Amino acid sequence: MKTHEIINPPNLFMHNLLIGDEVQKSRRRLGDLTGLFQDHQSFEVTSPDELVYEVYSYIPADEKSQGQLNFGVTRLYPGKIGREYFMTKGHFHHCEKSTEYYWGIEGEGLLVLMDQERHIRAEKMFPGSLHYIRAGIAHRVVNTGSTLLSFGACWPSDAGHNYDEIACNGFSARVLEISGIPQLISL
Ligand code: M6P
Ligand code: ZN
């Protein structure tokens, strides 16, 4: 009979947060999101220091290695610029075959999905919602609520973030508050 060692995994994922020395953190403030929102006048009069979202990532493997996975939690704060809700930058993946899971942890919002022909659709996000983002689809999260929206993500280590297409052409629709309701509006 052989006794095998039982290992403690890193307990990074506590209370739906990613915490620990191995966790990478990045913050996006309004000043980092120039050009993202439609209403430039409202953007100009809001402090560039206002925190829009934080990303906590556990990236155990080199970004070039295949078959590996990253894990993240994003905390997107409530707010609006004019009628447009706070949102993530959104991205395609550099590796066009790469897929991703998002899941809702806290708060409410929309996951906006756009294919390479710029066809758009959105899925509601809420605690427990599960979103399978297929290959070649750009993805952006919008906080349509009045509280923090927190969501988890799991994506291939070699996916890469392609922000250029979104920086040049944006998404083909925006989520705006119209008559008190979040609506997905084509441009
Ligand atoms: C999720 C993942 C991350 C991404 C983050 C914020 O956690 O998809 O890879 O960086 O959301 O999204 P974005 O990079 O579009 O700002
Ligand atoms: Zn992604």
mmCIF file of C-alpha atoms and ligand atoms in Angstrom:
data_model
loop_
_atom_site.group_PDB
_atom_site.id
_atom_site.type_symbol
_atom_site.label_atom_id
_atom_site.label_comp_id
_atom_site.label_asym_id
_atom_site.label_seq_id
_atom_site.Cartn_x
_atom_site.Cartn_y
_atom_site.Cartn_z
ATOM 1 C CA MET A 1 0.000 0.000 0.000
ATOM 2 C CA LYS A 2 1.295 3.447 -0.891
ATOM 3 C CA THR A 3 0.208 6.690 0.751
ATOM 4 C CA HIS A 4 0.095 9.573 -1.686
ATOM 5 C CA GLU A 5 0.635 13.173 -0.749
ATOM 6 C CA ILE A 6 -2.479 15.337 -0.623
ATOM 7 C CA ILE A 7 -1.701 18.879 -1.694
ATOM 8 C CA ASN A 8 -3.335 22.140 -0.689
ATOM 9 C CA PRO A 9 -4.217 24.109 -3.861
ATOM 10 C CA PRO A 10 -3.763 27.883 -3.818
ATOM 11 C CA ASN A 11 -6.830 29.305 -2.066
ATOM 12 C CA LEU A 12 -7.032 32.333 -4.294
ATOM 13 C CA PHE A 13 -10.755 32.263 -5.015
ATOM 14 C CA MET A 14 -12.287 33.378 -1.723
ATOM 15 C CA HIS A 15 -15.776 34.818 -1.355
ATOM 16 C CA ASN A 16 -15.961 35.317 -5.135
ATOM 17 C CA LEU A 17 -12.802 37.441 -5.096
ATOM 18 C CA LEU A 18 -9.328 36.584 -6.336
ATOM 19 C CA ILE A 19 -6.854 37.345 -3.578
ATOM 20 C CA GLY A 20 -3.182 36.589 -3.076
ATOM 21 C CA ASP A 21 0.350 37.316 -4.228
ATOM 22 C CA GLU A 22 -0.137 35.263 -7.402
ATOM 23 C CA VAL A 23 -3.054 37.416 -8.530
ATOM 24 C CA GLN A 24 -2.429 40.207 -11.048
ATOM 25 C CA LYS A 25 -4.565 43.334 -10.664
ATOM 26 C CA SER A 26 -5.352 46.025 -13.178
ATOM 27 C CA ARG A 27 -7.594 49.056 -12.885
ATOM 28 C CA ARG A 28 -9.365 50.952 -15.640
ATOM 29 C CA ARG A 29 -10.239 54.521 -14.800
ATOM 30 C CA LEU A 30 -12.237 56.852 -17.030
ATOM 31 C CA GLY A 31 -8.991 58.450 -18.157
ATOM 32 C CA ASP A 32 -7.948 55.052 -19.597
ATOM 33 C CA LEU A 33 -11.158 54.829 -21.630
ATOM 34 C CA THR A 34 -10.936 57.899 -23.838
ATOM 35 C CA GLY A 35 -13.035 57.511 -26.979
ATOM 36 C CA LEU A 36 -15.071 54.590 -25.606
ATOM 37 C CA PHE A 37 -18.232 56.502 -24.756
ATOM 38 C CA GLN A 38 -20.521 58.209 -27.240
ATOM 39 C CA ASP A 39 -21.129 61.431 -25.302
ATOM 40 C CA HIS A 40 -17.786 63.242 -25.378
ATOM 41 C CA GLN A 41 -19.134 66.334 -23.588
ATOM 42 C CA SER A 42 -20.302 64.303 -20.577
ATOM 43 C CA PHE A 43 -17.003 62.401 -20.632
ATOM 44 C CA GLU A 44 -15.006 65.651 -20.487
ATOM 45 C CA VAL A 45 -16.804 66.900 -17.371
ATOM 46 C CA THR A 46 -16.325 63.654 -15.407
ATOM 47 C CA SER A 47 -13.140 63.061 -13.407
ATOM 48 C CA PRO A 48 -10.597 60.931 -15.313
ATOM 49 C CA ASP A 49 -9.747 59.344 -11.940
ATOM 50 C CA GLU A 50 -13.156 57.719 -11.575
ATOM 51 C CA LEU A 51 -12.708 53.975 -11.286
ATOM 52 C CA VAL A 52 -14.731 52.060 -13.881
ATOM 53 C CA TYR A 53 -13.509 48.480 -13.377
ATOM 54 C CA GLU A 54 -10.877 46.267 -11.833
ATOM 55 C CA VAL A 55 -9.613 42.981 -13.248
ATOM 56 C CA TYR A 56 -8.084 40.324 -10.984
ATOM 57 C CA SER A 57 -6.344 37.595 -12.964
ATOM 58 C CA TYR A 58 -4.643 34.319 -12.154
ATOM 59 C CA ILE A 59 -2.315 33.593 -15.078
ATOM 60 C CA PRO A 60 -0.454 30.398 -14.245
ATOM 61 C CA ALA A 61 1.127 29.814 -17.661
ATOM 62 C CA ASP A 62 3.110 31.738 -20.222
ATOM 63 C CA GLU A 63 0.855 33.504 -22.719
ATOM 64 C CA LYS A 64 2.421 31.553 -25.586
ATOM 65 C CA SER A 65 1.784 28.118 -24.111
ATOM 66 C CA GLN A 66 -1.065 26.128 -25.622
ATOM 67 C CA GLY A 67 -3.657 24.142 -23.685
ATOM 68 C CA GLN A 68 -3.456 26.323 -20.562
ATOM 69 C CA LEU A 69 -6.172 28.437 -18.958
ATOM 70 C CA ASN A 70 -6.351 31.801 -17.206
ATOM 71 C CA PHE A 71 -8.937 32.676 -14.595
ATOM 72 C CA GLY A 72 -10.236 36.134 -13.700
ATOM 73 C CA VAL A 73 -12.758 38.166 -11.765
ATOM 74 C CA THR A 74 -13.810 41.578 -13.071
ATOM 75 C CA ARG A 75 -15.554 44.136 -10.862
ATOM 76 C CA LEU A 76 -17.396 46.719 -12.963
ATOM 77 C CA TYR A 77 -18.777 49.694 -11.037
ATOM 78 C CA PRO A 78 -22.169 51.296 -11.703
ATOM 79 C CA GLY A 79 -22.203 54.600 -13.527
ATOM 80 C CA LYS A 80 -23.037 56.333 -16.770
ATOM 81 C CA ILE A 81 -21.509 58.806 -19.175
ATOM 82 C CA GLY A 82 -24.543 60.666 -20.438
ATOM 83 C CA ARG A 83 -27.035 57.869 -21.140
ATOM 84 C CA GLU A 84 -24.400 55.185 -21.674
ATOM 85 C CA TYR A 85 -23.630 52.719 -18.895
ATOM 86 C CA PHE A 86 -20.132 51.933 -17.628
ATOM 87 C CA MET A 87 -18.632 49.040 -19.576
ATOM 88 C CA THR A 88 -15.448 47.110 -20.213
ATOM 89 C CA LYS A 89 -13.323 48.009 -23.242
ATOM 90 C CA GLY A 90 -14.278 44.756 -24.935
ATOM 91 C CA HIS A 91 -12.055 42.751 -27.222
ATOM 92 C CA PHE A 92 -11.665 40.087 -29.872
ATOM 93 C CA HIS A 93 -9.029 37.451 -29.205
ATOM 94 C CA HIS A 94 -5.799 37.556 -31.184
ATOM 95 C CA CYS A 95 -6.086 33.807 -31.581
ATOM 96 C CA GLU A 96 -9.352 33.629 -33.491
ATOM 97 C CA LYS A 97 -10.049 30.037 -32.413
ATOM 98 C CA SER A 98 -10.084 30.966 -28.725
ATOM 99 C CA THR A 99 -13.331 30.727 -26.776
ATOM 100 C CA GLU A 100 -14.075 31.951 -23.236
ATOM 101 C CA TYR A 101 -16.496 31.458 -20.363
ATOM 102 C CA TYR A 102 -17.998 34.366 -18.460
ATOM 103 C CA TRP A 103 -20.363 33.908 -15.524
ATOM 104 C CA GLY A 104 -22.318 36.345 -13.433
ATOM 105 C CA ILE A 105 -21.393 36.582 -9.746
ATOM 106 C CA GLU A 106 -23.038 39.751 -8.446
ATOM 107 C CA GLY A 107 -25.155 42.559 -9.854
ATOM 108 C CA GLU A 108 -26.857 42.836 -13.223
ATOM 109 C CA GLY A 109 -25.779 43.744 -16.699
ATOM 110 C CA LEU A 110 -25.458 42.747 -20.309
ATOM 111 C CA LEU A 111 -22.833 40.820 -22.202
ATOM 112 C CA VAL A 112 -22.637 42.361 -25.664
ATOM 113 C CA LEU A 113 -21.364 40.006 -28.371
ATOM 114 C CA MET A 114 -20.348 40.987 -31.894
ATOM 115 C CA ASP A 115 -19.155 38.750 -34.729
ATOM 116 C CA GLN A 116 -16.649 39.687 -37.429
ATOM 117 C CA GLU A 117 -19.462 40.872 -39.723
ATOM 118 C CA ARG A 118 -20.465 43.241 -36.882
ATOM 119 C CA HIS A 119 -23.743 41.411 -36.140
ATOM 120 C CA ILE A 120 -24.629 42.118 -32.548
ATOM 121 C CA ARG A 121 -26.558 40.438 -29.766
ATOM 122 C CA ALA A 122 -26.619 40.628 -25.975
ATOM 123 C CA GLU A 123 -27.191 38.242 -23.090
ATOM 124 C CA LYS A 124 -28.433 39.257 -19.651
ATOM 125 C CA MET A 125 -25.935 38.801 -16.829
ATOM 126 C CA PHE A 126 -27.026 38.049 -13.278
ATOM 127 C CA PRO A 127 -25.710 35.919 -10.408
ATOM 128 C CA GLY A 128 -25.468 32.405 -11.825
ATOM 129 C CA SER A 129 -25.717 33.321 -15.519
ATOM 130 C CA LEU A 130 -23.288 31.347 -17.685
ATOM 131 C CA HIS A 131 -22.014 32.666 -21.012
ATOM 132 C CA TYR A 132 -20.051 30.647 -23.537
ATOM 133 C CA ILE A 133 -18.276 33.078 -25.835
ATOM 134 C CA ARG A 134 -17.622 31.313 -29.116
ATOM 135 C CA ALA A 135 -14.592 31.706 -31.361
ATOM 136 C CA GLY A 136 -14.276 34.960 -33.297
ATOM 137 C CA ILE A 137 -16.791 36.873 -31.180
ATOM 138 C CA ALA A 138 -15.923 40.222 -29.552
ATOM 139 C CA HIS A 139 -17.202 40.548 -25.982
ATOM 140 C CA ARG A 140 -17.944 43.501 -23.726
ATOM 141 C CA VAL A 141 -19.772 43.698 -20.374
ATOM 142 C CA VAL A 142 -22.071 46.589 -19.455
ATOM 143 C CA ASN A 143 -23.263 47.328 -15.903
ATOM 144 C CA THR A 144 -26.925 48.280 -16.288
ATOM 145 C CA GLY A 145 -27.637 48.180 -12.558
ATOM 146 C CA SER A 146 -27.083 50.546 -9.652
ATOM 147 C CA THR A 147 -24.673 48.222 -7.800
ATOM 148 C CA LEU A 148 -21.363 46.547 -8.517
ATOM 149 C CA LEU A 149 -21.403 43.977 -11.338
ATOM 150 C CA SER A 150 -18.914 41.201 -10.707
ATOM 151 C CA PHE A 151 -18.263 38.376 -13.162
ATOM 152 C CA GLY A 152 -15.866 35.497 -13.553
ATOM 153 C CA ALA A 153 -13.944 34.585 -16.676
ATOM 154 C CA CYS A 154 -11.894 31.640 -17.902
ATOM 155 C CA TRP A 155 -9.958 31.896 -21.152
ATOM 156 C CA PRO A 156 -7.071 30.173 -22.948
ATOM 157 C CA SER A 157 -3.640 31.485 -21.962
ATOM 158 C CA ASP A 158 -2.689 32.032 -25.594
ATOM 159 C CA ALA A 159 -5.960 33.835 -26.569
ATOM 160 C CA GLY A 160 -4.489 37.349 -26.431
ATOM 161 C CA HIS A 161 -6.521 40.563 -26.296
ATOM 162 C CA ASN A 162 -7.101 42.287 -29.613
ATOM 163 C CA TYR A 163 -8.302 45.784 -28.702
ATOM 164 C CA ASP A 164 -7.321 47.415 -32.002
ATOM 165 C CA GLU A 165 -10.460 46.560 -33.974
ATOM 166 C CA ILE A 166 -12.665 47.888 -31.170
ATOM 167 C CA ALA A 167 -10.500 50.997 -30.751
ATOM 168 C CA CYS A 168 -10.872 51.742 -34.493
ATOM 169 C CA ASN A 169 -14.493 50.799 -35.155
ATOM 170 C CA GLY A 170 -16.103 50.200 -31.752
ATOM 171 C CA PHE A 171 -19.024 47.814 -31.361
ATOM 172 C CA SER A 172 -21.933 48.239 -33.780
ATOM 173 C CA ALA A 173 -24.376 48.916 -30.931
ATOM 174 C CA ARG A 174 -24.326 50.667 -27.566
ATOM 175 C CA VAL A 175 -26.271 50.072 -24.366
ATOM 176 C CA LEU A 176 -28.076 53.299 -23.474
ATOM 177 C CA GLU A 177 -30.654 54.180 -20.872
ATOM 178 C CA ILE A 178 -33.749 55.197 -22.800
ATOM 179 C CA SER A 179 -37.038 55.900 -20.986
ATOM 180 C CA GLY A 180 -35.416 54.510 -17.840
ATOM 181 C CA ILE A 181 -34.622 51.132 -19.430
ATOM 182 C CA PRO A 182 -31.326 49.751 -20.743
ATOM 183 C CA GLN A 183 -31.636 49.281 -24.490
ATOM 184 C CA LEU A 184 -29.215 47.928 -27.081
ATOM 185 C CA ILE A 185 -29.149 50.520 -29.840
ATOM 186 C CA SER A 186 -27.523 50.073 -33.250
ATOM 187 C CA LEU A 187 -25.496 53.002 -34.444
HETATM 188 C C1 M6P B 1 -12.489 39.286 -18.254
HETATM 189 C C2 M6P B 1 -11.546 38.601 -19.209
HETATM 190 C C3 M6P B 1 -10.231 39.343 -19.259
HETATM 191 C C4 M6P B 1 -10.498 40.804 -19.602
HETATM 192 C C5 M6P B 1 -11.458 41.422 -18.599
HETATM 193 C C6 M6P B 1 -11.840 42.878 -18.903
HETATM 194 O O1 M6P B 1 -11.999 39.155 -16.953
HETATM 195 O O2 M6P B 1 -12.103 38.556 -20.491
HETATM 196 O O3 M6P B 1 -9.401 38.749 -20.234
HETATM 197 O O4 M6P B 1 -9.293 41.535 -19.648
HETATM 198 O O5 M6P B 1 -12.663 40.659 -18.591
HETATM 199 O O6 M6P B 1 -12.270 43.024 -20.231
HETATM 200 P P1 M6P B 1 -11.483 43.958 -21.275
HETATM 201 O O7 M6P B 1 -10.108 43.375 -21.421
HETATM 202 O O8 M6P B 1 -12.298 43.865 -22.518
HETATM 203 O O9 M6P B 1 -11.431 45.330 -20.701
HETATM 204 ZN ZN ZN B 2 -11.754 37.480 -23.980
#
